Structures are given as C-alpha cells and as structure tokens.
C-alpha cells in the first residue's frame, strides 16, 4: 500500500472527526434551542410546587398491575425534559413509595425521598428476588420515617419474618397503617410472635392494624385507639380470654372495622365482664367456633346498621346436637335485629329487603341485605348480615330446622321483598321452616334453585284455612327457577312440570297470580312444556336449553363399556378355554 493512499485515508478520518464535532455542536445548539422553547411553554410556567403535585398523581394507583413503560410512570416523567427531571428530583414525596420489585433502586429512592414519610409495600412475589431481604433491612433501619408498612411474606419464611420484624424496636411516630402477613406451613409451628417491645410500643398515629399469622401480645401498647383491627390465625393457640379481648376493644372507642379469625375467646369468664360499646363500628367479621362467636357478640354492642359477617363452625357433630350448639348464636342475633325494629331507631329504613338461603352438605349460608335503589332486585352493596354455619350435617331436615331458628331470631322479616333459596330435597318441607317462610308476606321476587323446588311448589299452592287466599308469598309476582330437574325420577311423567302448572293455575284462581316466570339451565324440559306454561303465565322467559342427557349415560359413552364387553374376540377367549393369563408385556409394553 502506497504512502499516498495512507495519507489520504488519514486526511479523510480527520475530516470525518471534524464533521462529527461540528454535528455535536449543532445538536447541542438545537438542544439548547429546544430547552429555550420549552421554557416558553405554558406548562413550564407552573410553579414547581404545582408541577410536583401533578407528578404525585402518577403513583396513586397500584403500579403492580402494570408492566413495561407503564410500570413506573414517575420514572418516565423525569425523562421528559431537564426541567421536569429537576422538579422530580426535588420532590421527595415522589420517591417515598419504595419499589421492592427492583431492590437495587431502594437505596437511591431512600436518598431522594430525603425525610418524607415512607410507604413500604412488599408482596410475596417480591421475595423471589434474593436481594429484597437486604433492601427491606435497609429500609427498616429508618422505621421512624415509615407511615405505611405492608410486609406479605411467603410460606416457609418464618425465620426471615422473625429476623425482619422482631428486630424493629425503634419507635414509629409516623406509622399510620401496619400490615404483616405470612403463610403457615407444617414446619412453621404457629404464628410469628412479636415482642412486647415491637416498634418500642410507640406508634401514636397507628390507626390500621392487620396481622395474618403474626401474634402481638394482647397487652401491647399498639392495641389502642385503632379504627381498623384485623387479626387472622389458622389455629386457636393464641386466642385471648374474654377479659383480654374486651379490654383491648375498650381501648378502641373509635373502632370502625373489626375482623377476627380463630382469635376468639374459647370459654366464658369466671368473673363478670362488662359489655364494650363500639358506637362507630360499621363492619364486623368473626370467624371461629359458634360458641366463641356468640360469646363475643354477647359482650360488645354496635349500631344495628353495622355490616355483619359471621363464619360459625359447628363441626362434625351429631345432627340432634346441631340445634343445641347453634342456639348460642340466636340470642345475640335477636338482640341486634330488635334494635333495628325499635320505633325510635333512625335506621328503620335500613331493614333488610333481600334474603338468600343456601344449604349444602358442608354448610348453611344465610345472607340478608338491602336494596339501595328501592327496588326488589339484589345489588352489589355489602349485605347487612352474611352468616355461614360450617359443619357436615347429612340430614337436610336438620339444616331446615336450623335455618328456621335463625330466621325466627331475625324476625320480623316483613321487609323482605327478594328471596333466594338453594337447598336439597325436604329442606323446605320442615314444618317450622315453612311457618317462618309464611311470614314473609311482602316477597315480590322468589328465586328457587336445585332439588328443593318440588317442595317449594307444594308450599306455593297452600291456601289459608277457610279462605281462598294463598298462605305463602301472597305478594309474589316474579318466580325464577334455576337448575331444576323436571323429571327427577326418570319416569317420563314430568311430574314437576305438572306441579308448576298447578301452582300457576291455583295462584291465578286465588288472585295471587305469578306474572313473570324465568327458567334457567333446567334439565328434561322441552319447548312443548314451555309452551304449556306460556298458556298460563303472562311472561315466560326460557334460555332454550333442552337437556335430556343423564350423567350415567355420559359416563357409559365415555368409557364405551358395551363395545368393550361385547367384542367377539373377547367372547372367544372367555368361553373357549377359560380365563387367560396374558403376559404382563401385553398390558404394559414398557416392561
């Protein structure tokens, strides 16, 4: 290669370098011009305080739901321009919601947040990153700055939970909300016990406390002046005495939400215990043994409009003992209901208007609610009462008797306009249950589901003695039937259809006509049957499903039993030489 060519290449490289430098100068000049232009934009005239407030709206939603460029919007806005970046960096609150899905960011966010109150939320998924533990430890060293703390640790991490949480002995003067959660597994042996010195017992602003499989001593200074208390355990090993629990609740006169699972008093106190008033309570959930739930309800009082959710375990007891064990709950329910009926009560307009009764092999579920819009249709509003009785009770009549006792305790139920019943055969036939149901004279809509429908039809035909008036649901106008087998005995007589026709006719003649009939996912019901119903009822809505299949027939087709047993070769082997012992390899080719 000649020296002249090498010289020309070197000269070209020098020229390119000079041009690149000129381009950089031009780009820098353009950038400066854009910066000057941006300063003239209307949004740039906003004071940094207002712009910072606008940035804060980017972190008000749950960022965990988003991914990619939309996951961390407060990071994105700091990249728009240098002015926005400077404003973002100068806004400590923008960096106070720590991001533990990226543990490496936490130290920098702690620095940028300066002395702003911290929001710490760590989910079980965050623990998949092995570095998250160090990030949490670094953060908890500044627990005095934390205002909201939520730690949700995966199962099997009890040692980590103890290490991270029990070491928090600094005071938390800014802490408003505390939520600690972990899963219990076979080797963790009970909840994580917090020391009495947890956060030095000093969190004067604490209002919301939620503990899942964490145990805080009942004499802890943190258990006072709360507006929300939620404690969930998987066993009753840490349950307080009645005196301990009422003492705790007495220190929370402003309590609005109370949820307890397996932390209810197991037995009565040997000394008198005062009733604790909770005048501001608007939601209560108790989950535990029936007697324990009743015991606490007997020693607290709250407004009759409080939303109640009770899960009462009766266990696998003898059917005859069911009523005796469940009767402990009846008195507290009756007292609560009576307060709602007091003439002087300002909440009389909040009486329940919807009632849902569901009975399965393992539980009895009763829900009573209200219709916010004044109609009879149920809505998504939280119910006034959600009661579940858990226990394996095979005799459906006993569950019907229990349901009757509960409804009697909740009586009067004359305000019920929408009733739903899903129960087994003979449930509705219980005399005491039918008596209570007959008192619901304002029911406008009735939804029946499952095998109980046959008994329901018999009840809907009953007339009052010496009168041509119906006994049950005289105001009924709308009837909905779901998942009804119209020929349960497979006799092809379709007796249920005949019963339904009789109901419609008898109520028409008694001037208690059902004006609307809806049929959903029913089996062994034909279009001809529906047409006969339309000849009687003004409005019949049917989903058009004609299902005449039997489960037994489906299974037979699936396994093809008939073809397999009728094969001619099989017959020859069976009857011409007796049973044959085939080599194992014929059945298991891999051997």
Coordinates of C-alpha atoms in Angstrom, one line a residue:
X1 CA 0.0 0.0 0.0
X2 CA 1.4 3.4 -1.1
X3 CA 2.2 6.1 1.3
X4 CA 0.0 8.5 -0.7
X5 CA -3.1 6.3 -0.1
X6 CA -2.4 6.1 3.6
X7 CA -2.1 9.8 3.8
X8 CA -5.4 10.3 2.0
X9 CA -7.1 7.9 4.5
X10 CA -5.7 9.8 7.4
X11 CA -6.9 13.0 6.0
X12 CA -10.4 11.6 5.4
X13 CA -10.5 10.4 9.1
X14 CA -9.5 13.9 10.2
X15 CA -12.3 15.4 8.1
X16 CA -14.9 13.0 9.5
X17 CA -13.8 13.8 13.0
X18 CA -14.1 17.5 12.4
X19 CA -17.6 17.0 10.8
X20 CA -18.7 14.9 13.8
X21 CA -17.6 17.6 16.2
X22 CA -19.5 20.2 14.1
X23 CA -22.6 17.9 14.2
X24 CA -22.3 17.6 18.0
X25 CA -22.0 21.4 18.3
X26 CA -25.1 21.8 16.1
X27 CA -27.0 19.2 18.1
X28 CA -26.1 20.9 21.3
X29 CA -27.3 24.2 19.9
X30 CA -30.6 22.5 18.8
X31 CA -30.9 21.0 22.3
X32 CA -30.4 24.5 23.8
X33 CA -32.9 26.0 21.5
X34 CA -35.5 23.3 22.4
X35 CA -34.8 24.0 26.1
X36 CA -35.4 27.7 25.5
X37 CA -38.6 26.8 23.6
X38 CA -39.8 24.5 26.4
X39 CA -39.3 27.3 28.9
X40 CA -41.9 29.3 26.9
X41 CA -44.5 26.5 27.0
X42 CA -47.5 27.2 29.3
X43 CA -46.8 24.1 31.4
X44 CA -43.3 25.3 32.2
X45 CA -44.8 28.4 33.7
X46 CA -46.3 26.3 36.5
X47 CA -44.6 26.7 39.9
X48 CA -42.5 23.6 40.8
X49 CA -44.9 23.0 43.7
X50 CA -47.9 22.6 41.4
X51 CA -46.0 20.5 38.9
X52 CA -44.8 18.3 41.7
X53 CA -48.4 17.8 42.9
X54 CA -49.3 16.7 39.3
X55 CA -46.4 14.2 39.3
X56 CA -47.7 12.7 42.5
X57 CA -50.8 11.5 40.8
X58 CA -48.7 9.1 38.9
X59 CA -48.1 7.0 42.0
X60 CA -51.6 6.9 43.4
X61 CA -52.7 3.7 41.6
X62 CA -51.4 0.1 42.2
X63 CA -48.3 0.0 40.0
X64 CA -48.0 -3.7 40.4
X65 CA -50.8 -4.2 37.8
X66 CA -48.8 -2.6 35.1
X67 CA -45.7 -3.6 33.2
X68 CA -43.2 -2.2 30.8
X69 CA -43.2 1.5 30.2
X70 CA -46.4 1.9 32.3
X71 CA -45.0 0.2 35.4
X72 CA -43.1 3.2 36.8
X73 CA -44.7 6.3 35.4
X74 CA -42.9 8.6 37.9
X75 CA -39.7 7.5 36.3
X76 CA -41.0 8.2 32.8
X77 CA -42.0 11.7 33.6
X78 CA -38.5 12.6 34.9
X79 CA -37.2 11.8 31.4
X80 CA -39.4 14.3 29.5
X81 CA -37.1 17.3 29.9
X82 CA -34.4 18.6 32.2
X83 CA -36.8 20.9 33.9
X84 CA -39.2 18.1 34.7
X85 CA -36.3 16.0 35.9
X86 CA -35.1 18.7 38.2
X87 CA -38.6 19.1 39.6
X88 CA -39.0 15.4 40.1
X89 CA -35.6 15.1 41.8
X90 CA -36.6 18.0 44.1
X91 CA -39.9 16.3 45.1
X92 CA -39.1 13.9 48.0
X93 CA -42.7 12.6 48.2
X94 CA -42.3 11.3 44.6
X95 CA -39.7 8.8 45.7
X96 CA -41.3 7.8 49.1
X97 CA -43.2 4.8 47.7
X98 CA -40.4 2.4 47.6
X99 CA -40.2 -0.1 44.7
X100 CA -39.2 -3.5 46.0
X101 CA -39.6 -5.4 42.8
X102 CA -36.3 -3.7 41.9
X103 CA -34.4 -3.9 45.2
X104 CA -31.3 -2.1 43.7
X105 CA -33.4 1.1 43.5
X106 CA -34.3 1.2 47.1
X107 CA -31.1 2.9 48.5
X108 CA -31.4 5.6 45.8
X109 CA -35.1 6.1 46.5
X110 CA -34.4 6.4 50.2
X111 CA -31.8 9.1 49.4
X112 CA -34.1 11.0 47.0
X113 CA -37.0 10.8 49.4
X114 CA -34.9 12.8 52.0
X115 CA -37.1 13.0 55.1
X116 CA -40.5 12.4 53.5
X117 CA -42.7 9.7 55.2
X118 CA -42.2 6.3 53.5
X119 CA -44.7 3.9 52.1
X120 CA -43.3 0.3 52.3
X121 CA -45.2 -2.4 50.5
X122 CA -43.6 -5.8 49.9
X123 CA -45.6 -8.6 48.3
X124 CA -44.8 -12.3 48.4
X125 CA -43.8 -12.1 44.7
X126 CA -41.1 -9.6 45.6
X127 CA -39.3 -12.2 47.7
X128 CA -38.4 -14.2 44.6
X129 CA -35.6 -11.7 44.2
X130 CA -32.9 -12.8 46.6
X131 CA -31.7 -9.2 47.2
X132 CA -35.1 -8.0 48.5
X133 CA -34.2 -9.1 52.1
X134 CA -31.3 -6.7 52.2
X135 CA -33.4 -3.9 50.8
X136 CA -36.1 -4.5 53.5
X137 CA -33.4 -4.5 56.2
X138 CA -32.0 -1.2 54.9
X139 CA -35.5 0.4 54.9
X140 CA -36.5 -0.8 58.3
X141 CA -33.4 0.8 59.8
X142 CA -35.4 4.0 59.1
X143 CA -38.7 2.8 60.5
X144 CA -39.1 6.1 62.2
X145 CA -39.9 7.5 58.8
X146 CA -42.3 4.8 57.7
X147 CA -46.0 5.8 57.6
X148 CA -47.4 2.7 55.8
X149 CA -45.9 -0.7 56.2
X150 CA -47.1 -3.8 54.5
X151 CA -45.0 -7.0 54.5
X152 CA -46.5 -10.1 52.9
X153 CA -44.0 -13.0 53.2
X154 CA -44.4 -16.3 51.5
X155 CA -44.9 -19.6 53.4
X156 CA -41.8 -21.3 54.8
X157 CA -40.1 -17.9 55.5
X158 CA -40.9 -17.8 59.2
X159 CA -37.2 -17.4 60.1
X160 CA -37.0 -14.4 57.7
X161 CA -40.2 -13.0 59.2
X162 CA -38.8 -13.2 62.7
X163 CA -35.5 -11.7 61.6
X164 CA -37.1 -8.8 59.7
X165 CA -39.9 -7.9 62.1
X166 CA -38.8 -8.8 65.6
X167 CA -35.7 -6.6 65.2
X168 CA -38.0 -3.5 64.8
X169 CA -37.5 -2.0 68.2
X170 CA -37.3 1.7 67.1
X171 CA -40.3 3.9 67.8
X172 CA -42.5 4.6 64.7
X173 CA -44.0 8.0 65.4
X174 CA -45.3 8.4 61.8
X175 CA -46.8 4.9 61.4
X176 CA -50.5 5.0 60.4
X177 CA -51.0 1.6 58.8
X178 CA -49.3 -1.7 59.7
X179 CA -50.0 -5.0 57.8
X180 CA -47.9 -8.1 58.5
X181 CA -48.7 -11.4 56.7
X182 CA -47.2 -14.8 56.3
X183 CA -48.4 -18.3 55.4
X184 CA -48.4 -21.1 57.9
X185 CA -47.0 -24.4 56.8
X186 CA -46.4 -27.7 58.6
X187 CA -42.9 -26.8 59.7
X188 CA -43.5 -23.2 60.9
X189 CA -45.5 -24.3 64.0
X190 CA -47.8 -21.5 64.6
X191 CA -47.7 -17.7 64.1
X192 CA -44.7 -15.4 64.4
X193 CA -44.8 -13.9 67.9
X194 CA -43.9 -10.2 68.0
X195 CA -42.1 -9.0 71.1
X196 CA -43.8 -6.6 73.5
X197 CA -41.1 -4.1 72.5
X198 CA -42.1 -4.2 68.8
X199 CA -41.5 -0.6 67.5
X200 CA -40.8 0.2 71.1
X201 CA -44.6 0.1 71.7
X202 CA -44.7 3.7 70.4
X203 CA -46.8 4.3 67.3
X204 CA -49.2 7.1 68.4
X205 CA -50.6 7.7 64.9
X206 CA -51.4 4.0 64.2
X207 CA -55.0 3.6 63.1
X208 CA -55.0 0.4 60.9
X209 CA -53.5 -2.9 62.1
X210 CA -53.7 -6.2 60.2
X211 CA -51.9 -9.3 61.3
X212 CA -52.1 -12.6 59.4
X213 CA -50.3 -15.4 61.3
X214 CA -48.5 -12.8 63.4
X215 CA -49.2 -12.7 67.2
X216 CA -49.0 -9.4 69.1
X217 CA -49.2 -9.7 72.9
X218 CA -52.7 -8.6 74.0
X219 CA -51.3 -6.1 76.4
X220 CA -49.2 -4.4 73.7
X221 CA -49.4 -0.6 73.7
X222 CA -50.1 -0.7 70.0
X223 CA -53.6 -2.1 70.6
X224 CA -55.3 1.2 71.4
X225 CA -57.1 4.0 69.5
X226 CA -57.4 1.9 66.3
X227 CA -60.1 2.5 63.7
X228 CA -59.4 -0.9 61.9
X229 CA -58.3 -4.1 63.6
X230 CA -57.9 -7.3 61.6
X231 CA -56.3 -10.4 63.1
X232 CA -56.3 -13.8 61.3
X233 CA -54.8 -17.0 62.6
X234 CA -55.0 -20.6 61.4
X235 CA -55.4 -22.1 64.9
X236 CA -56.8 -21.0 68.3
X237 CA -53.5 -21.4 70.2
X238 CA -53.1 -17.7 70.6
X239 CA -56.7 -16.9 71.4
X240 CA -57.2 -14.4 74.2
X241 CA -59.5 -14.7 77.2
X242 CA -62.8 -12.9 77.1
X243 CA -61.5 -10.3 79.6
X244 CA -58.3 -9.7 77.5
X245 CA -60.3 -9.2 74.3
X246 CA -62.9 -6.9 75.8
X247 CA -60.1 -4.9 77.5
X248 CA -58.4 -4.4 74.1
X249 CA -61.7 -3.4 72.4
X250 CA -62.4 -1.0 75.2
X251 CA -59.2 0.9 74.3
X252 CA -60.6 1.5 70.8
X253 CA -63.8 3.6 71.2
X254 CA -63.4 4.8 67.6
X255 CA -63.2 1.3 66.0
X256 CA -64.9 1.1 62.6
X257 CA -63.7 -2.2 61.2
X258 CA -63.2 -5.4 63.3
X259 CA -62.2 -8.7 61.7
X260 CA -61.1 -11.7 63.8
X261 CA -60.4 -15.3 62.8
X262 CA -59.5 -18.0 65.3
X263 CA -58.6 -15.4 67.9
X264 CA -62.0 -15.5 69.8
X265 CA -62.4 -16.4 73.5
X266 CA -62.8 -20.1 73.9
X267 CA -64.7 -20.2 77.2
X268 CA -66.7 -17.9 79.4
X269 CA -65.0 -15.8 82.1
X270 CA -65.3 -16.8 85.7
X271 CA -65.8 -13.2 86.7
X272 CA -68.4 -10.7 85.3
X273 CA -67.2 -9.0 82.1
X274 CA -68.7 -5.6 81.1
X275 CA -70.2 -5.0 77.6
X276 CA -68.0 -2.9 75.4
X277 CA -69.8 -0.3 73.3
X278 CA -68.4 0.3 69.8
X279 CA -70.7 3.1 68.5
X280 CA -68.7 3.8 65.3
X281 CA -68.4 0.2 64.1
X282 CA -69.7 -0.2 60.5
X283 CA -68.2 -3.6 59.7
X284 CA -67.5 -6.7 61.7
X285 CA -66.4 -10.2 60.7
X286 CA -65.9 -13.0 63.2
X287 CA -64.7 -16.5 62.1
X288 CA -64.5 -19.3 64.7
X289 CA -66.3 -21.7 66.9
X290 CA -70.1 -20.9 67.1
X291 CA -69.9 -20.6 70.9
X292 CA -66.9 -18.3 70.7
X293 CA -68.6 -16.0 68.2
X294 CA -71.7 -15.9 70.3
X295 CA -69.7 -15.2 73.5
X296 CA -68.0 -12.1 72.0
X297 CA -71.3 -10.8 70.5
X298 CA -72.9 -11.0 74.0
X299 CA -70.2 -8.7 75.3
X300 CA -70.0 -6.0 72.6
X301 CA -72.6 -3.6 71.3
X302 CA -72.6 -1.8 68.0
X303 CA -75.1 0.0 65.7
X304 CA -77.9 -2.1 64.2
X305 CA -76.8 -1.0 60.8
X306 CA -73.3 -2.5 61.1
X307 CA -72.4 -4.9 58.3
X308 CA -72.0 -8.3 59.9
X309 CA -70.2 -11.3 58.5
X310 CA -70.1 -14.4 60.8
X311 CA -68.5 -17.8 59.9
X312 CA -69.5 -20.2 62.7
X313 CA -68.0 -23.6 62.9
X314 CA -70.3 -26.3 64.4
X315 CA -68.0 -29.2 63.5
X316 CA -68.9 -32.7 62.5
X317 CA -71.4 -33.3 65.3
X318 CA -74.5 -35.4 65.7
X319 CA -77.5 -34.0 63.9
X320 CA -79.5 -33.9 67.1
X321 CA -76.9 -31.8 68.8
X322 CA -76.8 -29.2 66.0
X323 CA -79.6 -27.0 67.2
X324 CA -78.3 -27.1 70.8
X325 CA -74.8 -25.9 69.8
X326 CA -76.1 -23.3 67.3
X327 CA -78.7 -21.9 69.7
X328 CA -76.0 -19.9 71.5
X329 CA -75.9 -17.6 68.5
X330 CA -79.6 -17.0 68.3
X331 CA -79.9 -14.6 71.3
X332 CA -77.3 -12.1 70.0
X333 CA -78.8 -12.1 66.6
X334 CA -82.3 -11.5 68.0
X335 CA -81.0 -8.5 70.1
X336 CA -79.3 -7.0 67.1
X337 CA -82.4 -7.4 65.0
X338 CA -84.7 -6.0 67.7
X339 CA -82.6 -2.7 67.8
X340 CA -83.3 -2.3 64.1
X341 CA -87.1 -2.5 64.7
X342 CA -87.2 0.0 67.6
X343 CA -89.7 2.7 66.8
X344 CA -87.2 5.3 67.9
X345 CA -84.5 4.0 65.7
X346 CA -83.4 6.4 63.0
X347 CA -82.2 3.4 60.9
X348 CA -85.6 1.7 60.4
X349 CA -85.4 2.4 56.7
X350 CA -82.3 0.1 56.6
X351 CA -84.3 -3.1 57.3
X352 CA -83.2 -6.0 55.1
X353 CA -85.1 -6.4 51.9
X354 CA -83.3 -9.3 50.3
X355 CA -82.8 -12.8 51.8
X356 CA -80.6 -15.6 50.3
X357 CA -80.6 -19.1 51.8
X358 CA -78.2 -21.7 50.5
X359 CA -77.8 -25.2 52.0
X360 CA -75.0 -27.7 51.0
X361 CA -73.6 -30.8 52.6
X362 CA -70.9 -28.8 54.4
X363 CA -72.6 -25.5 55.3
X364 CA -75.7 -23.4 55.7
X365 CA -75.4 -19.9 54.3
X366 CA -77.8 -17.1 55.0
X367 CA -77.4 -13.6 53.6
X368 CA -79.7 -10.7 54.3
X369 CA -79.2 -7.4 52.6
X370 CA -80.7 -4.1 51.4
X371 CA -81.6 -2.6 48.1
X372 CA -80.1 0.8 47.7
X373 CA -82.3 1.9 44.8
X374 CA -85.6 1.0 46.4
X375 CA -86.2 -1.9 44.0
X376 CA -86.6 -5.5 44.9
X377 CA -83.6 -6.6 42.9
X378 CA -80.4 -7.5 44.7
X379 CA -77.3 -5.5 44.1
X380 CA -73.6 -5.5 44.8
X381 CA -73.9 -3.5 48.0
X382 CA -72.4 -5.3 51.0
X383 CA -75.1 -7.3 52.9
X384 CA -76.4 -6.4 56.3
X385 CA -75.8 -10.0 57.5
X386 CA -73.7 -12.7 56.0
X387 CA -73.9 -15.8 58.2
X388 CA -72.3 -19.2 57.4
X389 CA -72.7 -22.3 59.7
X390 CA -70.0 -24.8 58.8
X391 CA -70.4 -28.4 59.7
X392 CA -71.0 -31.8 58.0
X393 CA -74.7 -32.4 58.5
X394 CA -76.2 -35.1 56.3
X395 CA -79.8 -34.7 57.3
X396 CA -81.3 -31.9 55.3
X397 CA -84.3 -31.5 57.6
X398 CA -82.0 -30.6 60.5
X399 CA -80.5 -27.8 58.4
X400 CA -84.0 -26.7 57.5
X401 CA -84.8 -26.6 61.2
X402 CA -81.6 -24.7 62.0
X403 CA -82.4 -22.2 59.2
X404 CA -85.9 -21.8 60.7
X405 CA -84.4 -21.0 64.1
X406 CA -82.0 -18.4 62.6
X407 CA -84.9 -16.7 60.7
X408 CA -87.0 -16.7 63.8
X409 CA -84.2 -14.8 65.6
X410 CA -84.0 -12.3 62.7
X411 CA -87.8 -11.8 62.7
X412 CA -89.8 -9.9 61.8
X413 CA -88.8 -10.3 58.2
X414 CA -91.8 -8.5 56.7
X415 CA -89.5 -6.1 54.9
X416 CA -88.1 -8.9 52.7
X417 CA -89.1 -8.4 49.0
X418 CA -86.5 -10.6 47.2
X419 CA -86.0 -14.3 48.4
X420 CA -83.5 -16.8 47.0
X421 CA -83.5 -20.5 48.1
X422 CA -81.0 -23.1 47.0
X423 CA -81.4 -26.3 49.1
X424 CA -81.7 -30.1 49.0
X425 CA -84.9 -32.1 48.9
X426 CA -87.0 -32.0 52.2
X427 CA -85.3 -28.7 53.3
X428 CA -88.4 -26.6 52.6
X429 CA -90.7 -29.4 53.9
X430 CA -89.7 -28.8 57.6
X431 CA -92.8 -27.5 59.4
X432 CA -91.0 -24.9 61.4
X433 CA -89.3 -23.6 58.3
X434 CA -92.5 -23.4 56.3
X435 CA -94.1 -21.5 59.2
X436 CA -91.3 -18.8 59.2
X437 CA -91.4 -18.6 55.4
X438 CA -95.2 -18.0 55.5
X439 CA -94.5 -14.8 57.5
X440 CA -92.7 -13.3 54.5
X441 CA -95.9 -11.7 53.1
X442 CA -94.1 -9.0 51.2
X443 CA -91.9 -11.2 49.0
X444 CA -92.2 -9.9 45.4
X445 CA -89.5 -12.0 43.7
X446 CA -88.7 -15.6 44.5
X447 CA -85.7 -17.4 43.1
X448 CA -85.6 -21.2 43.7
X449 CA -82.7 -23.5 42.7
X450 CA -82.0 -27.2 43.0
X451 CA -83.9 -30.2 44.4
X452 CA -85.9 -28.1 46.8
X453 CA -88.2 -26.9 44.0
X454 CA -90.6 -29.8 44.3
X455 CA -91.3 -29.0 48.0
X456 CA -91.5 -25.3 47.1
X457 CA -94.3 -26.0 44.6
X458 CA -96.3 -27.7 47.3
X459 CA -95.9 -24.7 49.6
X460 CA -96.9 -22.2 46.9
X461 CA -100.2 -23.9 46.5
X462 CA -101.2 -23.8 50.2
X463 CA -104.4 -21.8 51.0
X464 CA -105.3 -20.3 54.3
X465 CA -107.9 -22.3 56.2
X466 CA -111.5 -21.3 55.3
X467 CA -110.2 -18.8 52.8
X468 CA -109.4 -18.7 49.1
X469 CA -106.1 -16.9 49.8
X470 CA -102.6 -18.3 49.4
X471 CA -100.7 -19.0 52.6
X472 CA -97.2 -18.4 51.3
X473 CA -96.0 -15.3 49.5
X474 CA -99.3 -13.6 48.7
X475 CA -97.5 -10.7 47.0
X476 CA -95.3 -12.9 44.8
X477 CA -95.2 -11.7 41.2
X478 CA -91.9 -13.0 39.8
X479 CA -90.7 -16.6 40.0
X480 CA -87.2 -17.8 38.8
X481 CA -86.2 -21.4 38.6
X482 CA -82.6 -22.4 38.1
X483 CA -81.0 -25.9 37.6
X484 CA -84.3 -27.7 38.1
X485 CA -84.7 -31.3 37.0
X486 CA -88.2 -31.6 35.7
X487 CA -88.2 -35.4 35.8
X488 CA -86.0 -36.4 38.7
X489 CA -87.4 -40.0 38.9
X490 CA -86.8 -40.6 35.2
X491 CA -90.3 -41.9 34.8
X492 CA -91.0 -39.7 31.8
X493 CA -94.1 -38.4 33.5
X494 CA -92.6 -34.9 34.0
X495 CA -94.5 -34.5 37.3
X496 CA -92.6 -31.3 38.1
X497 CA -94.0 -29.6 35.0
X498 CA -97.5 -30.6 36.2
X499 CA -96.7 -29.3 39.6
X500 CA -95.6 -26.0 38.2
X501 CA -98.7 -25.7 36.1
X502 CA -100.8 -26.4 39.1
X503 CA -99.0 -23.7 41.1
X504 CA -99.6 -21.1 38.3
X505 CA -103.3 -22.0 38.0
X506 CA -104.1 -22.2 41.7
X507 CA -102.5 -18.9 42.4
X508 CA -104.3 -17.3 39.4
X509 CA -107.6 -18.6 40.8
X510 CA -106.7 -17.3 44.3
X511 CA -106.0 -13.8 42.8
X512 CA -102.2 -14.1 43.6
X513 CA -101.1 -14.5 40.0
X514 CA -97.4 -15.0 39.2
X515 CA -96.9 -12.6 36.3
X516 CA -93.3 -13.5 35.3
X517 CA -91.6 -16.9 35.1
X518 CA -87.9 -17.4 34.3
X519 CA -86.4 -20.8 33.6
X520 CA -82.5 -21.1 33.5
X521 CA -80.3 -24.2 32.9
X522 CA -83.1 -26.6 33.6
X523 CA -83.0 -30.3 32.5
X524 CA -85.6 -32.5 31.0
X525 CA -87.7 -29.5 29.9
X526 CA -88.9 -29.3 26.3
X527 CA -90.2 -26.5 24.2
X528 CA -93.6 -28.1 24.3
X529 CA -93.6 -27.9 28.1
X530 CA -92.6 -24.3 28.0
X531 CA -95.4 -23.5 25.6
X532 CA -97.9 -25.1 28.0
X533 CA -96.5 -22.8 30.7
X534 CA -96.9 -19.8 28.4
X535 CA -100.6 -20.6 28.0
X536 CA -101.0 -19.9 31.8
X537 CA -98.4 -17.3 32.7
X538 CA -98.3 -13.9 31.1
X539 CA -94.5 -13.7 30.7
X540 CA -92.3 -16.8 30.5
X541 CA -88.6 -16.4 29.8
X542 CA -86.6 -19.6 28.9
X543 CA -83.0 -19.9 27.9
X544 CA -83.9 -22.6 25.3
X545 CA -81.8 -25.4 26.8
X546 CA -83.3 -28.8 26.2
X547 CA -81.1 -31.2 28.2
X548 CA -82.3 -34.8 28.4
X549 CA -78.9 -36.4 29.0
X550 CA -78.1 -38.5 32.1
X551 CA -74.7 -38.4 33.8
X552 CA -74.7 -42.2 33.9
X553 CA -75.2 -42.4 30.1
X554 CA -72.4 -39.9 29.6
X555 CA -70.0 -42.0 31.6
X556 CA -71.0 -45.1 29.7
X557 CA -70.4 -43.4 26.4
X558 CA -67.1 -42.1 27.7
X559 CA -65.7 -45.5 28.6
X560 CA -67.5 -47.4 25.9
X561 CA -68.4 -50.3 28.3
X562 CA -70.8 -52.0 26.0
X563 CA -68.5 -52.2 23.0
X564 CA -65.6 -53.4 25.1
X565 CA -67.5 -56.2 26.7
X566 CA -69.4 -57.3 23.6
X567 CA -66.3 -57.8 21.4
X568 CA -66.4 -61.2 19.7
X569 CA -62.7 -61.9 20.2
X570 CA -63.1 -61.4 24.0
X571 CA -66.1 -63.8 23.9
X572 CA -64.0 -66.5 22.3
X573 CA -61.2 -66.1 24.8
X574 CA -63.5 -66.1 27.7
X575 CA -65.7 -69.1 26.8
X576 CA -63.5 -71.3 24.8
X577 CA -60.6 -72.1 27.1
X578 CA -61.5 -70.3 30.3
X579 CA -59.8 -67.2 31.7
X580 CA -56.5 -66.5 30.0
X581 CA -53.4 -65.2 31.9
X582 CA -51.7 -62.8 29.5
X583 CA -48.1 -61.8 29.8
X584 CA -47.5 -58.6 31.6
X585 CA -45.9 -57.1 28.4
X586 CA -49.2 -57.3 26.6
X587 CA -50.7 -54.8 29.1
X588 CA -47.6 -52.8 29.9
X589 CA -45.4 -52.7 26.7
X590 CA -42.7 -50.9 28.6
X591 CA -41.8 -53.9 30.8

